[in-house]
PDB file of C-alpha atoms in Angstrom:
ATOM      1  CA  UNK A 433      37.208 121.976 133.695  1.00 33.00           C
ATOM      2  CA  UNK A 434      38.264 125.652 133.337  1.00 36.00           C
ATOM      3  CA  UNK A 435      41.534 125.043 135.187  1.00 36.00           C
ATOM      4  CA  UNK A 436      42.385 122.064 132.871  1.00 36.00           C
ATOM      5  CA  UNK A 437      41.780 123.928 129.662  1.00 39.00           C
ATOM      6  CA  UNK A 438      43.712 126.876 130.909  1.00 39.00           C
ATOM      7  CA  UNK A 439      46.713 124.701 131.432  1.00 35.00           C
ATOM      8  CA  UNK A 440      46.235 123.154 127.948  1.00 40.00           C
ATOM      9  CA  UNK A 441      45.935 126.506 126.347  1.00 42.00           C
ATOM     10  CA  UNK A 442      49.006 127.808 128.095  1.00 44.00           C
ATOM     11  CA  UNK A 443      51.146 125.164 126.519  1.00 50.00           C
ATOM     12  CA  UNK A 444      49.909 125.102 123.143  1.00 74.00           C
ATOM     13  CA  UNK A 445      51.985 126.670 120.553  1.00 88.00           C
ATOM     14  CA  UNK A 446      49.954 128.991 118.257  1.00 94.00           C
ATOM     15  CA  UNK A 447      49.887 128.302 114.557  1.00 96.00           C
ATOM     16  CA  UNK A 448      47.466 128.765 111.789  1.00 97.00           C
ATOM     17  CA  UNK A 449      48.966 126.011 109.655  1.00 98.00           C
ATOM     18  CA  UNK A 450      46.462 123.543 108.046  1.00 98.00           C
ATOM     19  CA  UNK A 451      42.892 123.604 107.731  1.00 98.00           C
ATOM     20  CA  UNK A 452      40.424 124.982 110.342  1.00 98.00           C
ATOM     21  CA  UNK A 453      36.708 124.616 109.444  1.00 98.00           C
ATOM     22  CA  UNK A 454      34.415 127.578 110.531  1.00 97.00           C
ATOM     23  CA  UNK A 455      31.701 125.378 112.043  1.00 98.00           C
ATOM     24  CA  UNK A 456      28.080 125.916 111.907  1.00 97.00           C
ATOM     25  CA  UNK A 457      26.022 126.013 114.939  1.00 98.00           C
ATOM     26  CA  UNK A 458      23.341 123.491 114.868  1.00 98.00           C
ATOM     27  CA  UNK A 459      19.679 124.471 115.898  1.00 98.00           C
ATOM     28  CA  UNK A 460      16.671 122.233 116.379  1.00 97.00           C
ATOM     29  CA  UNK A 461      13.106 123.086 115.252  1.00 96.00           C
ATOM     30  CA  UNK A 462      12.597 125.119 118.322  1.00 97.00           C
ATOM     31  CA  UNK A 463      15.392 127.345 117.421  1.00 96.00           C
ATOM     32  CA  UNK A 464      17.594 126.038 120.357  1.00 97.00           C
ATOM     33  CA  UNK A 465      21.257 125.085 120.076  1.00 97.00           C
ATOM     34  CA  UNK A 466      21.230 121.458 119.355  1.00 98.00           C
ATOM     35  CA  UNK A 467      24.309 120.208 121.388  1.00 97.00           C
ATOM     36  CA  UNK A 468      23.712 116.510 120.438  1.00 97.00           C
ATOM     37  CA  UNK A 469      24.181 117.315 116.692  1.00 98.00           C
ATOM     38  CA  UNK A 470      27.085 119.499 117.399  1.00 98.00           C
ATOM     39  CA  UNK A 471      28.713 116.662 119.245  1.00 97.00           C
ATOM     40  CA  UNK A 472      27.729 114.152 116.270  1.00 98.00           C
ATOM     41  CA  UNK A 473      29.382 116.524 113.615  1.00 98.00           C
ATOM     42  CA  UNK A 474      32.391 117.000 115.662  1.00 98.00           C
ATOM     43  CA  UNK A 475      32.964 113.149 116.038  1.00 97.00           C
ATOM     44  CA  UNK A 476      32.960 112.903 112.355  1.00 98.00           C
ATOM     45  CA  UNK A 477      35.300 115.898 112.000  1.00 98.00           C
ATOM     46  CA  UNK A 478      37.728 114.464 114.555  1.00 98.00           C
ATOM     47  CA  UNK A 479      38.538 111.602 112.030  1.00 98.00           C
ATOM     48  CA  UNK A 480      39.876 114.223 109.571  1.00 98.00           C
ATOM     49  CA  UNK A 481      43.338 115.840 109.901  1.00 97.00           C
ATOM     50  CA  UNK A 482      42.080 119.312 110.848  1.00 98.00           C
ATOM     51  CA  UNK A 483      44.463 121.590 112.705  1.00 97.00           C
ATOM     52  CA  UNK A 484      41.442 122.911 114.844  1.00 97.00           C
ATOM     53  CA  UNK A 485      38.165 124.815 114.521  1.00 98.00           C
ATOM     54  CA  UNK A 486      36.777 128.295 114.391  1.00 98.00           C
ATOM     55  CA  UNK A 487      33.470 128.520 116.412  1.00 97.00           C
ATOM     56  CA  UNK A 488      30.798 131.166 116.584  1.00 95.00           C
ATOM     57  CA  UNK A 489      32.026 132.858 113.373  1.00 93.00           C
ATOM     58  CA  UNK A 490      29.787 134.349 110.609  1.00 92.00           C
ATOM     59  CA  UNK A 491      29.158 130.666 109.583  1.00 93.00           C
ATOM     60  CA  UNK A 492      28.240 129.839 113.210  1.00 95.00           C
ATOM     61  CA  UNK A 493      25.585 132.483 113.258  1.00 96.00           C
ATOM     62  CA  UNK A 494      27.344 134.512 115.951  1.00 95.00           C
ATOM     63  CA  UNK A 495      24.941 137.598 115.627  1.00 93.00           C
ATOM     64  CA  UNK A 496      21.999 135.532 116.481  1.00 95.00           C
ATOM     65  CA  UNK A 497      23.617 133.938 119.491  1.00 96.00           C
ATOM     66  CA  UNK A 498      23.705 135.018 123.261  1.00 96.00           C
ATOM     67  CA  UNK A 499      27.033 135.344 125.204  1.00 96.00           C
ATOM     68  CA  UNK A 500      25.944 132.337 127.267  1.00 97.00           C
ATOM     69  CA  UNK A 501      25.223 130.276 124.194  1.00 97.00           C
ATOM     70  CA  UNK A 502      28.556 130.972 122.702  1.00 97.00           C
ATOM     71  CA  UNK A 503      30.314 129.988 125.821  1.00 97.00           C
ATOM     72  CA  UNK A 504      28.300 126.861 126.099  1.00 97.00           C
ATOM     73  CA  UNK A 505      29.211 125.953 122.536  1.00 98.00           C
ATOM     74  CA  UNK A 506      32.980 126.632 123.402  1.00 98.00           C
ATOM     75  CA  UNK A 507      32.617 124.253 126.244  1.00 97.00           C
ATOM     76  CA  UNK A 508      31.058 121.639 124.259  1.00 97.00           C
ATOM     77  CA  UNK A 509      33.522 121.765 121.424  1.00 97.00           C
ATOM     78  CA  UNK A 510      36.433 121.711 123.996  1.00 96.00           C
ATOM     79  CA  UNK A 511      35.091 118.587 125.725  1.00 95.00           C
ATOM     80  CA  UNK A 512      34.464 116.846 122.318  1.00 96.00           C
ATOM     81  CA  UNK A 513      37.720 117.301 120.552  1.00 97.00           C
ATOM     82  CA  UNK A 514      41.480 116.094 120.850  1.00 95.00           C
ATOM     83  CA  UNK A 515      43.057 118.713 123.169  1.00 93.00           C
ATOM     84  CA  UNK A 516      45.866 119.052 120.895  1.00 93.00           C
ATOM     85  CA  UNK A 517      43.708 120.798 118.354  1.00 96.00           C
ATOM     86  CA  UNK A 518      43.311 124.495 118.625  1.00 97.00           C
ATOM     87  CA  UNK A 519      39.985 126.291 119.099  1.00 98.00           C
ATOM     88  CA  UNK A 520      39.652 129.803 117.713  1.00 98.00           C
ATOM     89  CA  UNK A 521      36.637 131.473 119.240  1.00 98.00           C
ATOM     90  CA  UNK A 522      34.961 134.587 117.692  1.00 97.00           C
ATOM     91  CA  UNK A 523      35.183 137.503 120.233  1.00 97.00           C
ATOM     92  CA  UNK A 524      32.991 139.883 118.094  1.00 95.00           C
ATOM     93  CA  UNK A 525      31.307 142.613 120.227  1.00 94.00           C
ATOM     94  CA  UNK A 526      30.329 146.214 119.277  1.00 94.00           C
ATOM     95  CA  UNK A 527      32.361 147.878 121.806  1.00 95.00           C
ATOM     96  CA  UNK A 528      36.039 147.434 122.495  1.00 97.00           C
ATOM     97  CA  UNK A 529      35.245 147.171 126.257  1.00 97.00           C
ATOM     98  CA  UNK A 530      32.793 144.204 125.774  1.00 96.00           C
ATOM     99  CA  UNK A 531      35.411 142.599 123.353  1.00 97.00           C
ATOM    100  CA  UNK A 532      38.188 142.776 126.075  1.00 98.00           C
ATOM    101  CA  UNK A 533      35.911 141.138 128.806  1.00 97.00           C
ATOM    102  CA  UNK A 534      34.562 138.523 126.313  1.00 97.00           C
ATOM    103  CA  UNK A 535      38.329 137.619 125.249  1.00 97.00           C
ATOM    104  CA  UNK A 536      39.225 136.864 128.913  1.00 97.00           C
ATOM    105  CA  UNK A 537      35.991 134.806 129.395  1.00 97.00           C
ATOM    106  CA  UNK A 538      36.520 132.746 126.149  1.00 97.00           C
ATOM    107  CA  UNK A 539      40.230 132.132 127.164  1.00 96.00           C
ATOM    108  CA  UNK A 540      38.893 130.957 130.609  1.00 95.00           C
ATOM    109  CA  UNK A 541      36.524 128.505 129.017  1.00 95.00           C
ATOM    110  CA  UNK A 542      39.154 126.857 126.783  1.00 95.00           C
ATOM    111  CA  UNK A 543      39.787 129.170 123.698  1.00 97.00           C
ATOM    112  CA  UNK A 544      43.379 129.042 122.363  1.00 97.00           C
ATOM    113  CA  UNK A 545      43.020 131.975 120.262  1.00 98.00           C
ATOM    114  CA  UNK A 546      40.359 134.751 119.493  1.00 98.00           C
ATOM    115  CA  UNK A 547      39.050 136.187 116.232  1.00 98.00           C
ATOM    116  CA  UNK A 548      38.490 139.791 116.347  1.00 98.00           C
ATOM    117  CA  UNK A 549      36.437 141.763 113.836  1.00 95.00           C
ATOM    118  CA  UNK A 550      35.862 145.404 113.359  1.00 93.00           C
ATOM    119  CA  UNK A 551      32.698 146.690 115.273  1.00 92.00           C
ATOM    120  CA  UNK A 552      30.731 147.905 112.274  1.00 89.00           C
ATOM    121  CA  UNK A 553      27.495 149.484 113.635  1.00 87.00           C
ATOM    122  CA  UNK A 554      29.202 152.883 113.569  1.00 87.00           C
ATOM    123  CA  UNK A 555      31.526 152.061 110.670  1.00 85.00           C
ATOM    124  CA  UNK A 556      31.065 155.445 109.182  1.00 86.00           C
ATOM    125  CA  UNK A 557      32.642 157.118 112.070  1.00 87.00           C
ATOM    126  CA  UNK A 558      35.605 154.602 112.419  1.00 89.00           C
ATOM    127  CA  UNK A 559      38.939 156.156 111.332  1.00 93.00           C
ATOM    128  CA  UNK A 560      42.057 154.084 110.876  1.00 94.00           C
ATOM    129  CA  UNK A 561      43.199 155.247 114.420  1.00 95.00           C
ATOM    130  CA  UNK A 562      39.833 153.859 115.731  1.00 94.00           C
ATOM    131  CA  UNK A 563      40.406 150.579 114.226  1.00 96.00           C
ATOM    132  CA  UNK A 564      44.087 150.389 115.307  1.00 97.00           C
ATOM    133  CA  UNK A 565      42.909 151.248 118.905  1.00 97.00           C
ATOM    134  CA  UNK A 566      40.170 148.551 119.031  1.00 97.00           C
ATOM    135  CA  UNK A 567      42.575 145.816 117.979  1.00 98.00           C
ATOM    136  CA  UNK A 568      45.352 146.960 120.157  1.00 98.00           C
ATOM    137  CA  UNK A 569      43.328 147.452 123.303  1.00 98.00           C
ATOM    138  CA  UNK A 570      41.777 143.871 122.882  1.00 98.00           C
ATOM    139  CA  UNK A 571      45.211 142.245 122.297  1.00 98.00           C
ATOM    140  CA  UNK A 572      46.598 143.983 125.465  1.00 98.00           C
ATOM    141  CA  UNK A 573      43.833 142.474 127.623  1.00 96.00           C
ATOM    142  CA  UNK A 574      43.539 139.178 125.825  1.00 97.00           C
ATOM    143  CA  UNK A 575      45.241 136.186 127.555  1.00 97.00           C
ATOM    144  CA  UNK A 576      45.300 134.301 124.220  1.00 97.00           C
ATOM    145  CA  UNK A 577      46.603 135.389 120.886  1.00 98.00           C
ATOM    146  CA  UNK A 578      44.431 137.643 118.620  1.00 98.00           C
ATOM    147  CA  UNK A 579      43.541 136.957 114.974  1.00 98.00           C
ATOM    148  CA  UNK A 580      42.329 139.802 112.895  1.00 98.00           C
ATOM    149  CA  UNK A 581      39.154 138.823 111.008  1.00 96.00           C
ATOM    150  CA  UNK A 582      38.892 141.084 107.778  1.00 95.00           C
ATOM    151  CA  UNK A 583      35.379 140.514 106.595  1.00 91.00           C
ATOM    152  CA  UNK A 584      34.258 143.440 104.478  1.00 90.00           C
ATOM    153  CA  UNK A 585      31.119 141.534 103.175  1.00 86.00           C
ATOM    154  CA  UNK A 586      29.756 141.616 106.851  1.00 88.00           C
ATOM    155  CA  UNK A 587      31.472 144.881 108.268  1.00 88.00           C
ATOM    156  CA  UNK A 588      31.399 147.075 105.012  1.00 90.00           C
ATOM    157  CA  UNK A 589      35.045 147.943 105.863  1.00 92.00           C
ATOM    158  CA  UNK A 590      38.058 146.398 104.155  1.00 95.00           C
ATOM    159  CA  UNK A 591      41.042 146.615 106.511  1.00 96.00           C
ATOM    160  CA  UNK A 592      44.118 147.879 104.437  1.00 96.00           C
ATOM    161  CA  UNK A 593      47.318 146.077 104.106  1.00 97.00           C
ATOM    162  CA  UNK A 594      48.994 149.144 105.886  1.00 97.00           C
ATOM    163  CA  UNK A 595      46.704 148.887 108.893  1.00 97.00           C
ATOM    164  CA  UNK A 596      47.091 145.153 109.181  1.00 98.00           C
ATOM    165  CA  UNK A 597      51.032 145.719 109.115  1.00 98.00           C
ATOM    166  CA  UNK A 598      50.796 148.336 111.901  1.00 98.00           C
ATOM    167  CA  UNK A 599      48.824 145.764 113.895  1.00 98.00           C
ATOM    168  CA  UNK A 600      51.116 143.035 113.279  1.00 98.00           C
ATOM    169  CA  UNK A 601      53.585 144.906 115.169  1.00 97.00           C
ATOM    170  CA  UNK A 602      51.769 144.046 118.338  1.00 98.00           C
ATOM    171  CA  UNK A 603      53.246 141.103 120.093  1.00 96.00           C
ATOM    172  CA  UNK A 604      49.733 139.447 120.831  1.00 97.00           C
ATOM    173  CA  UNK A 605      48.220 140.045 117.316  1.00 98.00           C
ATOM    174  CA  UNK A 606      49.431 136.875 115.504  1.00 98.00           C
ATOM    175  CA  UNK A 607      47.577 136.577 112.449  1.00 98.00           C
ATOM    176  CA  UNK A 608      44.850 137.613 110.014  1.00 98.00           C
ATOM    177  CA  UNK A 609      41.896 135.845 108.144  1.00 98.00           C
ATOM    178  CA  UNK A 610      41.485 137.345 104.779  1.00 96.00           C
ATOM    179  CA  UNK A 611      40.108 136.186 101.374  1.00 92.00           C
ATOM    180  CA  UNK A 612      41.774 138.432  98.908  1.00 95.00           C
ATOM    181  CA  UNK A 613      44.910 136.721  97.394  1.00 96.00           C
ATOM    182  CA  UNK A 614      46.743 139.894  96.278  1.00 96.00           C
ATOM    183  CA  UNK A 615      46.322 141.389  99.751  1.00 96.00           C
ATOM    184  CA  UNK A 616      47.508 138.123 101.289  1.00 97.00           C
ATOM    185  CA  UNK A 617      50.615 138.319  99.146  1.00 98.00           C
ATOM    186  CA  UNK A 618      51.268 141.894 100.118  1.00 98.00           C
ATOM    187  CA  UNK A 619      50.896 141.164 103.750  1.00 98.00           C
ATOM    188  CA  UNK A 620      53.159 138.141 103.740  1.00 98.00           C
ATOM    189  CA  UNK A 621      55.810 140.263 101.824  1.00 97.00           C
ATOM    190  CA  UNK A 622      55.810 143.051 104.371  1.00 97.00           C
ATOM    191  CA  UNK A 623      55.739 140.675 107.292  1.00 97.00           C
ATOM    192  CA  UNK A 624      58.794 138.795 106.026  1.00 96.00           C
ATOM    193  CA  UNK A 625      60.607 142.103 105.388  1.00 97.00           C
ATOM    194  CA  UNK A 626      60.035 143.195 108.852  1.00 96.00           C
ATOM    195  CA  UNK A 627      60.509 139.784 110.608  1.00 96.00           C
ATOM    196  CA  UNK A 628      57.159 139.798 112.424  1.00 96.00           C
ATOM    197  CA  UNK A 629      55.705 136.693 114.118  1.00 95.00           C
ATOM    198  CA  UNK A 630      52.503 136.879 112.166  1.00 97.00           C
ATOM    199  CA  UNK A 631      50.638 134.328 110.056  1.00 98.00           C
ATOM    200  CA  UNK A 632      47.944 134.755 107.235  1.00 98.00           C
ATOM    201  CA  UNK A 633      45.116 132.438 106.623  1.00 98.00           C
ATOM    202  CA  UNK A 634      42.721 132.223 103.615  1.00 97.00           C
ATOM    203  CA  UNK A 635      39.149 132.610 104.374  1.00 95.00           C
ATOM    204  CA  UNK A 636      37.762 131.138 101.190  1.00 94.00           C
ATOM    205  CA  UNK A 637      38.755 127.625  99.870  1.00 96.00           C
ATOM    206  CA  UNK A 638      38.176 128.744  96.277  1.00 95.00           C
ATOM    207  CA  UNK A 639      41.565 130.553  96.416  1.00 96.00           C
ATOM    208  CA  UNK A 640      43.255 128.237  98.871  1.00 98.00           C
ATOM    209  CA  UNK A 641      46.085 126.821  96.630  1.00 98.00           C
ATOM    210  CA  UNK A 642      46.772 130.258  95.207  1.00 98.00           C
ATOM    211  CA  UNK A 643      47.187 131.526  98.713  1.00 98.00           C
ATOM    212  CA  UNK A 644      49.433 128.782  99.764  1.00 98.00           C
ATOM    213  CA  UNK A 645      51.783 129.516  96.826  1.00 98.00           C
ATOM    214  CA  UNK A 646      52.110 133.113  97.974  1.00 97.00           C
ATOM    215  CA  UNK A 647      53.046 131.922 101.531  1.00 97.00           C
ATOM    216  CA  UNK A 648      49.696 131.579 103.479  1.00 98.00           C
ATOM    217  CA  UNK A 649      49.815 129.160 106.450  1.00 98.00           C
ATOM    218  CA  UNK A 650      46.363 127.546 105.868  1.00 98.00           C
ATOM    219  CA  UNK A 651      42.665 128.146 105.595  1.00 98.00           C
ATOM    220  CA  UNK A 652      40.043 129.174 108.083  1.00 98.00           C
ATOM    221  CA  UNK A 653      36.930 128.637 105.813  1.00 97.00           C
ATOM    222  CA  UNK A 654      33.437 127.190 105.650  1.00 96.00           C
ATOM    223  CA  UNK A 655      33.825 124.596 102.876  1.00 97.00           C
ATOM    224  CA  UNK A 656      35.683 122.120 105.003  1.00 98.00           C
ATOM    225  CA  UNK A 657      32.418 121.694 106.920  1.00 97.00           C
ATOM    226  CA  UNK A 658      31.286 119.510 103.930  1.00 98.00           C
ATOM    227  CA  UNK A 659      34.481 118.689 102.189  1.00 98.00           C
ATOM    228  CA  UNK A 660      37.011 118.568 104.962  1.00 98.00           C
ATOM    229  CA  UNK A 661      38.691 115.401 103.675  1.00 98.00           C
ATOM    230  CA  UNK A 662      39.308 116.933 100.311  1.00 98.00           C
ATOM    231  CA  UNK A 663      40.231 120.478 101.620  1.00 98.00           C
ATOM    232  CA  UNK A 664      42.852 118.683 103.796  1.00 98.00           C
ATOM    233  CA  UNK A 665      44.043 116.493 100.864  1.00 98.00           C
ATOM    234  CA  UNK A 666      44.642 119.873  98.831  1.00 98.00           C
ATOM    235  CA  UNK A 667      46.732 121.173 101.600  1.00 98.00           C
ATOM    236  CA  UNK A 668      48.850 117.961 101.786  1.00 98.00           C
ATOM    237  CA  UNK A 669      49.269 117.787  98.013  1.00 98.00           C
ATOM    238  CA  UNK A 670      50.665 121.264  98.094  1.00 98.00           C
ATOM    239  CA  UNK A 671      53.072 120.353 100.951  1.00 97.00           C
ATOM    240  CA  UNK A 672      54.173 117.335  99.118  1.00 98.00           C
ATOM    241  CA  UNK A 673      55.011 119.394  95.925  1.00 98.00           C
ATOM    242  CA  UNK A 674      52.280 117.737  93.850  1.00 98.00           C
ATOM    243  CA  UNK A 675      51.071 120.977  92.190  1.00 97.00           C
ATOM    244  CA  UNK A 676      49.259 119.456  89.220  1.00 97.00           C
ATOM    245  CA  UNK A 677      47.212 117.149  91.403  1.00 98.00           C
ATOM    246  CA  UNK A 678      46.566 120.021  93.775  1.00 98.00           C
ATOM    247  CA  UNK A 679      45.474 122.281  90.961  1.00 98.00           C
ATOM    248  CA  UNK A 680      43.005 119.656  89.736  1.00 97.00           C
ATOM    249  CA  UNK A 681      41.562 119.330  93.144  1.00 98.00           C
ATOM    250  CA  UNK A 682      41.404 123.091  93.682  1.00 98.00           C
ATOM    251  CA  UNK A 683      39.345 123.389  90.480  1.00 97.00           C
ATOM    252  CA  UNK A 684      36.598 121.105  91.905  1.00 96.00           C
ATOM    253  CA  UNK A 685      36.632 122.781  95.429  1.00 97.00           C
ATOM    254  CA  UNK A 686      36.359 126.205  93.567  1.00 96.00           C
ATOM    255  CA  UNK A 687      33.187 125.332  91.877  1.00 95.00           C
ATOM    256  CA  UNK A 688      31.344 124.257  95.024  1.00 95.00           C
ATOM    257  CA  UNK A 689      32.964 127.239  97.017  1.00 94.00           C
ATOM    258  CA  UNK A 690      31.950 129.702  94.325  1.00 92.00           C
ATOM    259  CA  UNK A 691      28.313 128.178  94.292  1.00 92.00           C
ATOM    260  CA  UNK A 692      27.778 128.606  97.729  1.00 90.00           C
ATOM    261  CA  UNK A 693      29.434 132.106  98.032  1.00 80.00           C
ATOM    262  CA  UNK A 694      28.433 133.751  94.663  1.00 63.00           C
ATOM    263  CA  UNK A 695      24.735 132.523  94.721  1.00 63.00           C
ATOM    264  CA  UNK A 696      24.377 134.252  98.132  1.00 72.00           C
ATOM    265  CA  UNK A 697      23.442 130.940  99.779  1.00 84.00           C
ATOM    266  CA  UNK A 698      25.046 131.938 102.893  1.00 89.00           C
ATOM    267  CA  UNK A 699      24.595 129.777 106.145  1.00 94.00           C
ATOM    268  CA  UNK A 700      21.426 128.295 104.968  1.00 95.00           C
ATOM    269  CA  UNK A 701      23.354 126.898 101.958  1.00 95.00           C
ATOM    270  CA  UNK A 702      26.032 125.411 104.069  1.00 96.00           C
ATOM    271  CA  UNK A 703      23.498 123.853 106.434  1.00 96.00           C
ATOM    272  CA  UNK A 704      21.616 122.469 103.371  1.00 95.00           C
ATOM    273  CA  UNK A 705      25.018 121.106 102.105  1.00 96.00           C
ATOM    274  CA  UNK A 706      25.622 119.489 105.582  1.00 97.00           C
ATOM    275  CA  UNK A 707      22.264 117.658 105.264  1.00 96.00           C
ATOM    276  CA  UNK A 708      23.132 116.595 101.654  1.00 96.00           C
ATOM    277  CA  UNK A 709      26.499 114.910 102.729  1.00 97.00           C
ATOM    278  CA  UNK A 710      24.972 113.247 105.649  1.00 97.00           C
ATOM    279  CA  UNK A 711      25.956 115.591 108.520  1.00 98.00           C
ATOM    280  CA  UNK A 712      23.767 117.714 110.351  1.00 98.00           C
ATOM    281  CA  UNK A 713      22.777 121.110 109.127  1.00 97.00           C
ATOM    282  CA  UNK A 714      19.281 121.807 110.181  1.00 96.00           C
ATOM    283  CA  UNK A 715      17.515 125.184 110.262  1.00 96.00           C
ATOM    284  CA  UNK A 716      19.146 128.459 110.692  1.00 96.00           C
ATOM    285  CA  UNK A 717      18.011 131.092 113.158  1.00 96.00           C
ATOM    286  CA  UNK A 718      15.360 133.518 112.244  1.00 95.00           C
ATOM    287  CA  UNK A 719      15.338 135.652 110.418  1.00 95.00           C
ATOM    288  CA  UNK A 720      17.466 133.542 108.073  1.00 93.00           C
ATOM    289  CA  UNK A 721      15.261 131.384 106.022  1.00 92.00           C
ATOM    290  CA  UNK A 722      15.655 127.655 104.912  1.00 90.00           C
ATOM    291  CA  UNK A 723      17.270 126.905 101.541  1.00 91.00           C
ATOM    292  CA  UNK A 724      14.710 126.623  98.770  1.00 92.00           C
ATOM    293  CA  UNK A 725      14.428 123.053  97.291  1.00 93.00           C
ATOM    294  CA  UNK A 726      15.801 124.202  93.915  1.00 94.00           C
ATOM    295  CA  UNK A 727      18.907 125.662  95.442  1.00 92.00           C
ATOM    296  CA  UNK A 728      19.477 122.401  97.452  1.00 93.00           C
ATOM    297  CA  UNK A 729      19.281 120.469  94.150  1.00 95.00           C
ATOM    298  CA  UNK A 730      21.847 122.789  92.687  1.00 94.00           C
ATOM    299  CA  UNK A 731      24.355 122.169  95.475  1.00 95.00           C
ATOM    300  CA  UNK A 732      23.704 118.174  95.387  1.00 96.00           C
ATOM    301  CA  UNK A 733      23.974 118.181  91.475  1.00 96.00           C
ATOM    302  CA  UNK A 734      27.238 120.144  91.610  1.00 96.00           C
ATOM    303  CA  UNK A 735      28.765 117.738  94.197  1.00 97.00           C
ATOM    304  CA  UNK A 736      27.688 114.774  92.119  1.00 97.00           C
ATOM    305  CA  UNK A 737      29.151 116.373  88.950  1.00 96.00           C
ATOM    306  CA  UNK A 738      32.466 116.973  90.603  1.00 96.00           C
ATOM    307  CA  UNK A 739      32.542 113.558  92.033  1.00 95.00           C
ATOM    308  CA  UNK A 740      32.678 114.884  95.666  1.00 96.00           C
ATOM    309  CA  UNK A 741      29.340 113.185  96.751  1.00 90.00           C
TER     310      UNK A 741
END
């Protein structure tokens, strides 16, 4: 299998255009990865016009998974989806050396690109030089393109536009996932001035249309787990120039996205929402707790009110 996936990866053109759901990792009641349910969810997702998938991200509970589990999830996803679709695998590790080794391993097992986040345990000691060194060294060693994952809500560090532009100079750092529309606009402006081969992806569907308008390529986000058809439709409406229709749909999606995000429902909220829409959410890994029934009702009611359920 490894040889086949490497050949597929080598001939795949890197692009962040379109919608990439940051999929959850299903667990059973014994806290084990539930591969059958992962396959079932993917069979539904494969009917939608996704460009690919992000696996083992924050939404995939990467901090609670072993390396072996992350690789097994990657292998299962690779076997379950259309080989033309990209797999972005999170290569998060707390040391640059570990991240380099994991990047190579992920590529061998079928990842088309890797997502790299700042190692944040020692964030108070990380200068800009340290951040630049981490991403550049990983990019030097990675067989597949690197995407910067700017996630200040997790890392406690917000990578500046200047730092991202410096990283964009590297030939193997091909994009960034960010959620700040103003920052996205600034990055795109600078990238265009310099002529870099570098794409920007929105990390929150609540700001998807705004980001497309300023030049984002697409979205790598959690909401497509439950509303993939609608998020892809929004993307197509924008491409077709139907901005009024896209705006109306954006308002509906923003309410759900903000409910899940601003209420701090987190992964438990997304997994509860998956159960509501008829896919498999299931439990989170401890110490994350299940969603309280009243919060699950809020999600269901909001989906019904917006005619999304």
